[in-house]
Amino acid sequence: MTAAQQRAIDTMWPQFGVDFQEAPLDLNRAFGRDNPKVLEIGFGMGVATVEIAKRLPDTDFLAIDVHGPGVGNILKLIEEEHISNIRVMRHDAVEVVEKMLEDGSLDGIHIFFPDPWHKKRHNKRRLVQVPFVEKLLPKLKSGGYVHMATDWEEYAVQMLEVLSSFDALQNTAADYAPTPDYRPETKFEARGKRLGHGVWDLVFRKK
């Protein structure tokens, strides 16, 4: 972690950080307003998250990651870009979903470029699997959306299969969706394109 990232944690966490608790989080209180709420799981260094928050200033983003330098970096960017509609958590996302998010509290869920665990024996470590989506779905409002993206084709197929298996979700496209205007190109995406990978977006709505 750089000195600047550590300084951002020290100075910005009290305002923009959310500590884990084994009780429901009042999202409106956390953001100080009653606006649409989106959960972002795995924000990396936070560059894309901050850009999305700038493009959608009337939406609030709860961004979760466990990577210390990434947490420091997103807080540094929040300060530099004068962002007010992001709150940051450094904790396991599964536990946050289970313990802190109330049913029907989210308008959207973003999972962009999760670790593909590309070795066959590691596939079971992938985040996007039926049991996890079963935990996520109740947190979404009716009409809320799930947006995932990956540059790993085999994981894209798995995401499509998992999301399509839920009767409560409706695909917004025939299979993979056009990249929504709000999602910028991430460093993972740029790297994937350099390696000749495609990029697949999936957008499903809750009925």
mmCIF file with all atom_site columns, C-alpha atoms in Angstrom:
data_model
loop_
_atom_site.group_PDB
_atom_site.id
_atom_site.type_symbol
_atom_site.label_atom_id
_atom_site.label_alt_id
_atom_site.label_comp_id
_atom_site.label_asym_id
_atom_site.label_entity_id
_atom_site.label_seq_id
_atom_site.pdbx_PDB_ins_code
_atom_site.Cartn_x
_atom_site.Cartn_y
_atom_site.Cartn_z
_atom_site.occupancy
_atom_site.B_iso_or_equiv
_atom_site.pdbx_formal_charge
_atom_site.auth_seq_id
_atom_site.auth_comp_id
_atom_site.auth_asym_id
_atom_site.auth_atom_id
_atom_site.pdbx_PDB_model_num
ATOM 1   C CA . MET A 1 1   ? 0.000   0.000   0.000   1.00 0.00 ? 1   MET A CA 1
ATOM 2   C CA . THR A 1 2   ? 1.341   3.432   -0.897  1.00 0.00 ? 2   THR A CA 1
ATOM 3   C CA . ALA A 1 3   ? 1.646   6.243   1.618   1.00 0.00 ? 3   ALA A CA 1
ATOM 4   C CA . ALA A 1 4   ? -1.073  8.165   -0.259  1.00 0.00 ? 4   ALA A CA 1
ATOM 5   C CA . GLN A 1 5   ? -3.449  5.197   -0.080  1.00 0.00 ? 5   GLN A CA 1
ATOM 6   C CA . GLN A 1 6   ? -2.832  4.778   3.652   1.00 0.00 ? 6   GLN A CA 1
ATOM 7   C CA . ARG A 1 7   ? -3.350  8.494   4.222   1.00 0.00 ? 7   ARG A CA 1
ATOM 8   C CA . ALA A 1 8   ? -6.660  8.304   2.334   1.00 0.00 ? 8   ALA A CA 1
ATOM 9   C CA . ILE A 1 9   ? -7.814  5.468   4.600   1.00 0.00 ? 9   ILE A CA 1
ATOM 10  C CA . ASP A 1 10  ? -6.782  7.415   7.696   1.00 0.00 ? 10  ASP A CA 1
ATOM 11  C CA . THR A 1 11  ? -8.510  10.635  6.644   1.00 0.00 ? 11  THR A CA 1
ATOM 12  C CA . MET A 1 12  ? -11.448 9.524   4.469   1.00 0.00 ? 12  MET A CA 1
ATOM 13  C CA . TRP A 1 13  ? -12.677 6.355   6.184   1.00 0.00 ? 13  TRP A CA 1
ATOM 14  C CA . PRO A 1 14  ? -14.626 8.159   8.929   1.00 0.00 ? 14  PRO A CA 1
ATOM 15  C CA . GLN A 1 15  ? -16.817 9.833   6.286   1.00 0.00 ? 15  GLN A CA 1
ATOM 16  C CA . PHE A 1 16  ? -16.890 7.300   3.457   1.00 0.00 ? 16  PHE A CA 1
ATOM 17  C CA . GLY A 1 17  ? -16.050 3.963   5.090   1.00 0.00 ? 17  GLY A CA 1
ATOM 18  C CA . VAL A 1 18  ? -18.640 1.561   6.496   1.00 0.00 ? 18  VAL A CA 1
ATOM 19  C CA . ASP A 1 19  ? -17.525 -0.915  9.148   1.00 0.00 ? 19  ASP A CA 1
ATOM 20  C CA . PHE A 1 20  ? -18.906 -4.436  9.155   1.00 0.00 ? 20  PHE A CA 1
ATOM 21  C CA . GLN A 1 21  ? -21.666 -5.110  11.649  1.00 0.00 ? 21  GLN A CA 1
ATOM 22  C CA . GLU A 1 22  ? -23.876 -8.117  12.295  1.00 0.00 ? 22  GLU A CA 1
ATOM 23  C CA . ALA A 1 23  ? -27.015 -6.017  11.940  1.00 0.00 ? 23  ALA A CA 1
ATOM 24  C CA . PRO A 1 24  ? -28.893 -4.448  9.004   1.00 0.00 ? 24  PRO A CA 1
ATOM 25  C CA . LEU A 1 25  ? -27.354 -1.310  7.531   1.00 0.00 ? 25  LEU A CA 1
ATOM 26  C CA . ASP A 1 26  ? -29.624 1.696   7.019   1.00 0.00 ? 26  ASP A CA 1
ATOM 27  C CA . LEU A 1 27  ? -28.477 2.631   3.515   1.00 0.00 ? 27  LEU A CA 1
ATOM 28  C CA . ASN A 1 28  ? -30.393 5.905   3.393   1.00 0.00 ? 28  ASN A CA 1
ATOM 29  C CA . ARG A 1 29  ? -28.767 6.978   6.629   1.00 0.00 ? 29  ARG A CA 1
ATOM 30  C CA . ALA A 1 30  ? -25.324 5.904   5.390   1.00 0.00 ? 30  ALA A CA 1
ATOM 31  C CA . PHE A 1 31  ? -25.678 8.143   2.330   1.00 0.00 ? 31  PHE A CA 1
ATOM 32  C CA . GLY A 1 32  ? -27.807 10.846  3.883   1.00 0.00 ? 32  GLY A CA 1
ATOM 33  C CA . ARG A 1 33  ? -30.498 10.610  1.207   1.00 0.00 ? 33  ARG A CA 1
ATOM 34  C CA . ASP A 1 34  ? -33.182 8.328   -0.225  1.00 0.00 ? 34  ASP A CA 1
ATOM 35  C CA . ASN A 1 35  ? -31.824 7.655   -3.717  1.00 0.00 ? 35  ASN A CA 1
ATOM 36  C CA . PRO A 1 36  ? -31.392 4.446   -5.743  1.00 0.00 ? 36  PRO A CA 1
ATOM 37  C CA . LYS A 1 37  ? -28.819 2.133   -4.178  1.00 0.00 ? 37  LYS A CA 1
ATOM 38  C CA . VAL A 1 38  ? -26.387 -0.107  -6.077  1.00 0.00 ? 38  VAL A CA 1
ATOM 39  C CA . LEU A 1 39  ? -24.093 -2.729  -4.559  1.00 0.00 ? 39  LEU A CA 1
ATOM 40  C CA . GLU A 1 40  ? -20.728 -3.129  -6.289  1.00 0.00 ? 40  GLU A CA 1
ATOM 41  C CA . ILE A 1 41  ? -18.810 -6.282  -5.381  1.00 0.00 ? 41  ILE A CA 1
ATOM 42  C CA . GLY A 1 42  ? -15.085 -6.256  -6.127  1.00 0.00 ? 42  GLY A CA 1
ATOM 43  C CA . PHE A 1 43  ? -14.053 -2.756  -7.227  1.00 0.00 ? 43  PHE A CA 1
ATOM 44  C CA . GLY A 1 44  ? -10.335 -3.410  -7.724  1.00 0.00 ? 44  GLY A CA 1
ATOM 45  C CA . MET A 1 45  ? -8.523  -0.073  -7.555  1.00 0.00 ? 45  MET A CA 1
ATOM 46  C CA . GLY A 1 46  ? -11.815 1.815   -7.758  1.00 0.00 ? 46  GLY A CA 1
ATOM 47  C CA . VAL A 1 47  ? -11.173 3.710   -10.984 1.00 0.00 ? 47  VAL A CA 1
ATOM 48  C CA . ALA A 1 48  ? -14.248 2.396   -12.821 1.00 0.00 ? 48  ALA A CA 1
ATOM 49  C CA . THR A 1 49  ? -16.428 2.683   -9.714  1.00 0.00 ? 49  THR A CA 1
ATOM 50  C CA . VAL A 1 50  ? -15.589 6.357   -9.297  1.00 0.00 ? 50  VAL A CA 1
ATOM 51  C CA . GLU A 1 51  ? -16.216 7.012   -12.994 1.00 0.00 ? 51  GLU A CA 1
ATOM 52  C CA . ILE A 1 52  ? -19.625 5.300   -12.790 1.00 0.00 ? 52  ILE A CA 1
ATOM 53  C CA . ALA A 1 53  ? -20.491 7.349   -9.695  1.00 0.00 ? 53  ALA A CA 1
ATOM 54  C CA . LYS A 1 54  ? -19.613 10.524  -11.623 1.00 0.00 ? 54  LYS A CA 1
ATOM 55  C CA . ARG A 1 55  ? -21.805 9.458   -14.548 1.00 0.00 ? 55  ARG A CA 1
ATOM 56  C CA . LEU A 1 56  ? -24.717 8.552   -12.241 1.00 0.00 ? 56  LEU A CA 1
ATOM 57  C CA . PRO A 1 57  ? -24.658 11.249  -9.530  1.00 0.00 ? 57  PRO A CA 1
ATOM 58  C CA . ASP A 1 58  ? -28.243 10.514  -8.440  1.00 0.00 ? 58  ASP A CA 1
ATOM 59  C CA . THR A 1 59  ? -27.402 6.883   -7.609  1.00 0.00 ? 59  THR A CA 1
ATOM 60  C CA . ASP A 1 60  ? -25.604 5.771   -4.440  1.00 0.00 ? 60  ASP A CA 1
ATOM 61  C CA . PHE A 1 61  ? -22.972 3.016   -4.566  1.00 0.00 ? 61  PHE A CA 1
ATOM 62  C CA . LEU A 1 62  ? -21.957 0.680   -1.751  1.00 0.00 ? 62  LEU A CA 1
ATOM 63  C CA . ALA A 1 63  ? -18.591 -0.649  -2.959  1.00 0.00 ? 63  ALA A CA 1
ATOM 64  C CA . ILE A 1 64  ? -17.073 -3.743  -1.334  1.00 0.00 ? 64  ILE A CA 1
ATOM 65  C CA . ASP A 1 65  ? -13.583 -5.224  -1.661  1.00 0.00 ? 65  ASP A CA 1
ATOM 66  C CA . VAL A 1 66  ? -11.087 -6.923  0.638   1.00 0.00 ? 66  VAL A CA 1
ATOM 67  C CA . HIS A 1 67  ? -7.913  -5.611  -1.027  1.00 0.00 ? 67  HIS A CA 1
ATOM 68  C CA . GLY A 1 68  ? -6.271  -2.949  1.165   1.00 0.00 ? 68  GLY A CA 1
ATOM 69  C CA . PRO A 1 69  ? -4.478  -0.952  -1.552  1.00 0.00 ? 69  PRO A CA 1
ATOM 70  C CA . GLY A 1 70  ? -7.709  -0.868  -3.575  1.00 0.00 ? 70  GLY A CA 1
ATOM 71  C CA . VAL A 1 71  ? -9.633  0.472   -0.582  1.00 0.00 ? 71  VAL A CA 1
ATOM 72  C CA . GLY A 1 72  ? -6.985  3.145   -0.081  1.00 0.00 ? 72  GLY A CA 1
ATOM 73  C CA . ASN A 1 73  ? -7.011  4.023   -3.752  1.00 0.00 ? 73  ASN A CA 1
ATOM 74  C CA . ILE A 1 74  ? -10.778 4.388   -4.105  1.00 0.00 ? 74  ILE A CA 1
ATOM 75  C CA . LEU A 1 75  ? -10.836 6.651   -1.041  1.00 0.00 ? 75  LEU A CA 1
ATOM 76  C CA . LYS A 1 76  ? -8.029  8.727   -2.566  1.00 0.00 ? 76  LYS A CA 1
ATOM 77  C CA . LEU A 1 77  ? -10.028 9.026   -5.810  1.00 0.00 ? 77  LEU A CA 1
ATOM 78  C CA . ILE A 1 78  ? -13.192 9.953   -3.900  1.00 0.00 ? 78  ILE A CA 1
ATOM 79  C CA . GLU A 1 79  ? -11.255 12.818  -2.338  1.00 0.00 ? 79  GLU A CA 1
ATOM 80  C CA . GLU A 1 80  ? -9.608  13.942  -5.579  1.00 0.00 ? 80  GLU A CA 1
ATOM 81  C CA . GLU A 1 81  ? -12.820 13.786  -7.623  1.00 0.00 ? 81  GLU A CA 1
ATOM 82  C CA . HIS A 1 82  ? -15.061 15.248  -4.883  1.00 0.00 ? 82  HIS A CA 1
ATOM 83  C CA . ILE A 1 83  ? -17.375 12.226  -4.999  1.00 0.00 ? 83  ILE A CA 1
ATOM 84  C CA . SER A 1 84  ? -20.179 12.024  -2.430  1.00 0.00 ? 84  SER A CA 1
ATOM 85  C CA . ASN A 1 85  ? -22.238 9.044   -3.657  1.00 0.00 ? 85  ASN A CA 1
ATOM 86  C CA . ILE A 1 86  ? -19.891 6.149   -2.771  1.00 0.00 ? 86  ILE A CA 1
ATOM 87  C CA . ARG A 1 87  ? -19.494 4.331   0.532   1.00 0.00 ? 87  ARG A CA 1
ATOM 88  C CA . VAL A 1 88  ? -16.716 1.768   0.916   1.00 0.00 ? 88  VAL A CA 1
ATOM 89  C CA . MET A 1 89  ? -16.497 -1.513  2.813   1.00 0.00 ? 89  MET A CA 1
ATOM 90  C CA . ARG A 1 90  ? -13.473 -3.747  3.335   1.00 0.00 ? 90  ARG A CA 1
ATOM 91  C CA . HIS A 1 91  ? -15.041 -7.077  4.168   1.00 0.00 ? 91  HIS A CA 1
ATOM 92  C CA . ASP A 1 92  ? -16.155 -10.378 2.669   1.00 0.00 ? 92  ASP A CA 1
ATOM 93  C CA . ALA A 1 93  ? -19.059 -9.600  0.343   1.00 0.00 ? 93  ALA A CA 1
ATOM 94  C CA . VAL A 1 94  ? -20.958 -12.805 1.129   1.00 0.00 ? 94  VAL A CA 1
ATOM 95  C CA . GLU A 1 95  ? -21.056 -11.932 4.817   1.00 0.00 ? 95  GLU A CA 1
ATOM 96  C CA . VAL A 1 96  ? -22.118 -8.351  4.091   1.00 0.00 ? 96  VAL A CA 1
ATOM 97  C CA . VAL A 1 97  ? -24.974 -9.596  1.899   1.00 0.00 ? 97  VAL A CA 1
ATOM 98  C CA . GLU A 1 98  ? -26.077 -12.109 4.533   1.00 0.00 ? 98  GLU A CA 1
ATOM 99  C CA . LYS A 1 99  ? -25.811 -9.891  7.615   1.00 0.00 ? 99  LYS A CA 1
ATOM 100 C CA . MET A 1 100 ? -26.091 -6.228  6.598   1.00 0.00 ? 100 MET A CA 1
ATOM 101 C CA . LEU A 1 101 ? -28.359 -5.837  3.581   1.00 0.00 ? 101 LEU A CA 1
ATOM 102 C CA . GLU A 1 102 ? -32.112 -5.872  4.045   1.00 0.00 ? 102 GLU A CA 1
ATOM 103 C CA . ASP A 1 103 ? -34.415 -7.563  1.550   1.00 0.00 ? 103 ASP A CA 1
ATOM 104 C CA . GLY A 1 104 ? -35.599 -5.194  -1.170  1.00 0.00 ? 104 GLY A CA 1
ATOM 105 C CA . SER A 1 105 ? -32.953 -2.590  -0.328  1.00 0.00 ? 105 SER A CA 1
ATOM 106 C CA . LEU A 1 106 ? -31.039 -2.557  -3.636  1.00 0.00 ? 106 LEU A CA 1
ATOM 107 C CA . ASP A 1 107 ? -31.888 -1.134  -7.056  1.00 0.00 ? 107 ASP A CA 1
ATOM 108 C CA . GLY A 1 108 ? -28.885 -2.757  -8.714  1.00 0.00 ? 108 GLY A CA 1
ATOM 109 C CA . ILE A 1 109 ? -25.901 -5.074  -8.265  1.00 0.00 ? 109 ILE A CA 1
ATOM 110 C CA . HIS A 1 110 ? -22.612 -4.738  -10.166 1.00 0.00 ? 110 HIS A CA 1
ATOM 111 C CA . ILE A 1 111 ? -20.029 -7.524  -10.378 1.00 0.00 ? 111 ILE A CA 1
ATOM 112 C CA . PHE A 1 112 ? -17.356 -6.535  -12.878 1.00 0.00 ? 112 PHE A CA 1
ATOM 113 C CA . PHE A 1 113 ? -14.419 -8.760  -13.807 1.00 0.00 ? 113 PHE A CA 1
ATOM 114 C CA . PRO A 1 114 ? -14.436 -11.099 -10.802 1.00 0.00 ? 114 PRO A CA 1
ATOM 115 C CA . ASP A 1 115 ? -11.508 -13.496 -10.526 1.00 0.00 ? 115 ASP A CA 1
ATOM 116 C CA . PRO A 1 116 ? -12.161 -16.219 -13.150 1.00 0.00 ? 116 PRO A CA 1
ATOM 117 C CA . TRP A 1 117 ? -10.174 -18.878 -11.270 1.00 0.00 ? 117 TRP A CA 1
ATOM 118 C CA . HIS A 1 118 ? -9.395  -20.257 -14.698 1.00 0.00 ? 118 HIS A CA 1
ATOM 119 C CA . LYS A 1 119 ? -7.829  -23.549 -13.609 1.00 0.00 ? 119 LYS A CA 1
ATOM 120 C CA . LYS A 1 120 ? -10.503 -26.244 -13.645 1.00 0.00 ? 120 LYS A CA 1
ATOM 121 C CA . ARG A 1 121 ? -9.752  -27.366 -10.104 1.00 0.00 ? 121 ARG A CA 1
ATOM 122 C CA . HIS A 1 122 ? -10.292 -23.781 -8.890  1.00 0.00 ? 122 HIS A CA 1
ATOM 123 C CA . ASN A 1 123 ? -13.634 -23.175 -10.667 1.00 0.00 ? 123 ASN A CA 1
ATOM 124 C CA . LYS A 1 124 ? -15.505 -23.855 -7.426  1.00 0.00 ? 124 LYS A CA 1
ATOM 125 C CA . ARG A 1 125 ? -13.928 -20.691 -5.960  1.00 0.00 ? 125 ARG A CA 1
ATOM 126 C CA . ARG A 1 126 ? -15.730 -18.470 -8.454  1.00 0.00 ? 126 ARG A CA 1
ATOM 127 C CA . LEU A 1 127 ? -18.028 -15.898 -6.901  1.00 0.00 ? 127 LEU A CA 1
ATOM 128 C CA . VAL A 1 128 ? -20.862 -16.210 -9.425  1.00 0.00 ? 128 VAL A CA 1
ATOM 129 C CA . GLN A 1 129 ? -22.538 -19.493 -8.573  1.00 0.00 ? 129 GLN A CA 1
ATOM 130 C CA . VAL A 1 130 ? -26.129 -20.435 -7.803  1.00 0.00 ? 130 VAL A CA 1
ATOM 131 C CA . PRO A 1 131 ? -25.816 -20.354 -3.971  1.00 0.00 ? 131 PRO A CA 1
ATOM 132 C CA . PHE A 1 132 ? -24.418 -16.806 -3.976  1.00 0.00 ? 132 PHE A CA 1
ATOM 133 C CA . VAL A 1 133 ? -27.016 -15.474 -6.419  1.00 0.00 ? 133 VAL A CA 1
ATOM 134 C CA . GLU A 1 134 ? -29.671 -17.076 -4.195  1.00 0.00 ? 134 GLU A CA 1
ATOM 135 C CA . LYS A 1 135 ? -28.399 -14.855 -1.373  1.00 0.00 ? 135 LYS A CA 1
ATOM 136 C CA . LEU A 1 136 ? -28.316 -11.750 -3.596  1.00 0.00 ? 136 LEU A CA 1
ATOM 137 C CA . LEU A 1 137 ? -31.749 -11.962 -5.199  1.00 0.00 ? 137 LEU A CA 1
ATOM 138 C CA . PRO A 1 138 ? -33.893 -11.162 -2.140  1.00 0.00 ? 138 PRO A CA 1
ATOM 139 C CA . LYS A 1 139 ? -31.870 -7.972  -1.608  1.00 0.00 ? 139 LYS A CA 1
ATOM 140 C CA . LEU A 1 140 ? -32.961 -6.635  -5.010  1.00 0.00 ? 140 LEU A CA 1
ATOM 141 C CA . LYS A 1 141 ? -36.182 -4.707  -5.431  1.00 0.00 ? 141 LYS A CA 1
ATOM 142 C CA . SER A 1 142 ? -38.644 -5.862  -8.059  1.00 0.00 ? 142 SER A CA 1
ATOM 143 C CA . GLY A 1 143 ? -37.432 -4.214  -11.262 1.00 0.00 ? 143 GLY A CA 1
ATOM 144 C CA . GLY A 1 144 ? -33.885 -4.027  -9.936  1.00 0.00 ? 144 GLY A CA 1
ATOM 145 C CA . TYR A 1 145 ? -31.025 -5.283  -12.072 1.00 0.00 ? 145 TYR A CA 1
ATOM 146 C CA . VAL A 1 146 ? -27.905 -7.437  -11.918 1.00 0.00 ? 146 VAL A CA 1
ATOM 147 C CA . HIS A 1 147 ? -25.048 -6.360  -14.203 1.00 0.00 ? 147 HIS A CA 1
ATOM 148 C CA . MET A 1 148 ? -22.001 -8.603  -14.569 1.00 0.00 ? 148 MET A CA 1
ATOM 149 C CA . ALA A 1 149 ? -19.018 -8.380  -16.893 1.00 0.00 ? 149 ALA A CA 1
ATOM 150 C CA . THR A 1 150 ? -16.060 -10.653 -17.602 1.00 0.00 ? 150 THR A CA 1
ATOM 151 C CA . ASP A 1 151 ? -13.285 -11.022 -20.153 1.00 0.00 ? 151 ASP A CA 1
ATOM 152 C CA . TRP A 1 152 ? -13.123 -14.788 -19.623 1.00 0.00 ? 152 TRP A CA 1
ATOM 153 C CA . GLU A 1 153 ? -15.474 -16.532 -22.059 1.00 0.00 ? 153 GLU A CA 1
ATOM 154 C CA . GLU A 1 154 ? -15.951 -19.725 -20.074 1.00 0.00 ? 154 GLU A CA 1
ATOM 155 C CA . TYR A 1 155 ? -16.890 -17.671 -17.000 1.00 0.00 ? 155 TYR A CA 1
ATOM 156 C CA . ALA A 1 156 ? -19.295 -15.628 -19.147 1.00 0.00 ? 156 ALA A CA 1
ATOM 157 C CA . VAL A 1 157 ? -21.028 -18.873 -20.137 1.00 0.00 ? 157 VAL A CA 1
ATOM 158 C CA . GLN A 1 158 ? -21.241 -19.869 -16.470 1.00 0.00 ? 158 GLN A CA 1
ATOM 159 C CA . MET A 1 159 ? -22.656 -16.456 -15.510 1.00 0.00 ? 159 MET A CA 1
ATOM 160 C CA . LEU A 1 160 ? -25.287 -16.746 -18.236 1.00 0.00 ? 160 LEU A CA 1
ATOM 161 C CA . GLU A 1 161 ? -26.242 -20.249 -17.106 1.00 0.00 ? 161 GLU A CA 1
ATOM 162 C CA . VAL A 1 162 ? -26.434 -19.258 -13.438 1.00 0.00 ? 162 VAL A CA 1
ATOM 163 C CA . LEU A 1 163 ? -28.506 -16.110 -13.979 1.00 0.00 ? 163 LEU A CA 1
ATOM 164 C CA . SER A 1 164 ? -30.771 -17.814 -16.526 1.00 0.00 ? 164 SER A CA 1
ATOM 165 C CA . SER A 1 165 ? -31.564 -20.563 -14.015 1.00 0.00 ? 165 SER A CA 1
ATOM 166 C CA . PHE A 1 166 ? -33.578 -18.161 -11.834 1.00 0.00 ? 166 PHE A CA 1
ATOM 167 C CA . ASP A 1 167 ? -37.238 -17.711 -12.766 1.00 0.00 ? 167 ASP A CA 1
ATOM 168 C CA . ALA A 1 168 ? -37.224 -14.388 -10.904 1.00 0.00 ? 168 ALA A CA 1
ATOM 169 C CA . LEU A 1 169 ? -34.674 -12.923 -13.336 1.00 0.00 ? 169 LEU A CA 1
ATOM 170 C CA . GLN A 1 170 ? -35.326 -11.787 -16.906 1.00 0.00 ? 170 GLN A CA 1
ATOM 171 C CA . ASN A 1 171 ? -32.440 -11.351 -19.343 1.00 0.00 ? 171 ASN A CA 1
ATOM 172 C CA . THR A 1 172 ? -32.536 -7.906  -20.980 1.00 0.00 ? 172 THR A CA 1
ATOM 173 C CA . ALA A 1 173 ? -30.891 -9.373  -24.101 1.00 0.00 ? 173 ALA A CA 1
ATOM 174 C CA . ALA A 1 174 ? -31.041 -12.618 -26.068 1.00 0.00 ? 174 ALA A CA 1
ATOM 175 C CA . ASP A 1 175 ? -27.844 -13.687 -24.302 1.00 0.00 ? 175 ASP A CA 1
ATOM 176 C CA . TYR A 1 176 ? -25.077 -11.127 -23.705 1.00 0.00 ? 176 TYR A CA 1
ATOM 177 C CA . ALA A 1 177 ? -25.977 -7.451  -23.429 1.00 0.00 ? 177 ALA A CA 1
ATOM 178 C CA . PRO A 1 178 ? -24.443 -4.372  -25.044 1.00 0.00 ? 178 PRO A CA 1
ATOM 179 C CA . THR A 1 179 ? -22.195 -2.590  -22.552 1.00 0.00 ? 179 THR A CA 1
ATOM 180 C CA . PRO A 1 180 ? -24.378 0.004   -20.782 1.00 0.00 ? 180 PRO A CA 1
ATOM 181 C CA . ASP A 1 181 ? -23.287 3.611   -21.250 1.00 0.00 ? 181 ASP A CA 1
ATOM 182 C CA . TYR A 1 182 ? -22.489 4.038   -17.575 1.00 0.00 ? 182 TYR A CA 1
ATOM 183 C CA . ARG A 1 183 ? -19.793 1.330   -17.490 1.00 0.00 ? 183 ARG A CA 1
ATOM 184 C CA . PRO A 1 184 ? -16.358 2.617   -18.548 1.00 0.00 ? 184 PRO A CA 1
ATOM 185 C CA . GLU A 1 185 ? -13.604 0.389   -19.871 1.00 0.00 ? 185 GLU A CA 1
ATOM 186 C CA . THR A 1 186 ? -11.703 -1.014  -16.897 1.00 0.00 ? 186 THR A CA 1
ATOM 187 C CA . LYS A 1 187 ? -8.009  -1.804  -16.721 1.00 0.00 ? 187 LYS A CA 1
ATOM 188 C CA . PHE A 1 188 ? -8.953  -5.508  -16.687 1.00 0.00 ? 188 PHE A CA 1
ATOM 189 C CA . GLU A 1 189 ? -10.946 -5.001  -19.871 1.00 0.00 ? 189 GLU A CA 1
ATOM 190 C CA . ALA A 1 190 ? -8.129  -3.125  -21.592 1.00 0.00 ? 190 ALA A CA 1
ATOM 191 C CA . ARG A 1 191 ? -5.688  -5.845  -20.573 1.00 0.00 ? 191 ARG A CA 1
ATOM 192 C CA . GLY A 1 192 ? -8.050  -8.531  -21.846 1.00 0.00 ? 192 GLY A CA 1
ATOM 193 C CA . LYS A 1 193 ? -8.419  -6.813  -25.195 1.00 0.00 ? 193 LYS A CA 1
ATOM 194 C CA . ARG A 1 194 ? -4.630  -6.608  -25.512 1.00 0.00 ? 194 ARG A CA 1
ATOM 195 C CA . LEU A 1 195 ? -4.511  -10.358 -24.927 1.00 0.00 ? 195 LEU A CA 1
ATOM 196 C CA . GLY A 1 196 ? -7.164  -10.882 -27.588 1.00 0.00 ? 196 GLY A CA 1
ATOM 197 C CA . HIS A 1 197 ? -9.974  -11.693 -25.163 1.00 0.00 ? 197 HIS A CA 1
ATOM 198 C CA . GLY A 1 198 ? -13.548 -10.653 -25.766 1.00 0.00 ? 198 GLY A CA 1
ATOM 199 C CA . VAL A 1 199 ? -15.624 -8.913  -23.108 1.00 0.00 ? 199 VAL A CA 1
ATOM 200 C CA . TRP A 1 200 ? -19.108 -10.061 -22.130 1.00 0.00 ? 200 TRP A CA 1
ATOM 201 C CA . ASP A 1 201 ? -21.725 -8.025  -20.265 1.00 0.00 ? 201 ASP A CA 1
ATOM 202 C CA . LEU A 1 202 ? -24.849 -9.578  -18.768 1.00 0.00 ? 202 LEU A CA 1
ATOM 203 C CA . VAL A 1 203 ? -27.795 -7.518  -17.558 1.00 0.00 ? 203 VAL A CA 1
ATOM 204 C CA . PHE A 1 204 ? -30.775 -9.244  -15.919 1.00 0.00 ? 204 PHE A CA 1
ATOM 205 C CA . ARG A 1 205 ? -33.801 -7.643  -14.256 1.00 0.00 ? 205 ARG A CA 1
ATOM 206 C CA . LYS A 1 206 ? -35.748 -8.977  -11.318 1.00 0.00 ? 206 LYS A CA 1
ATOM 207 C CA . LYS A 1 207 ? -39.389 -9.569  -12.191 1.00 0.00 ? 207 LYS A CA 1
#
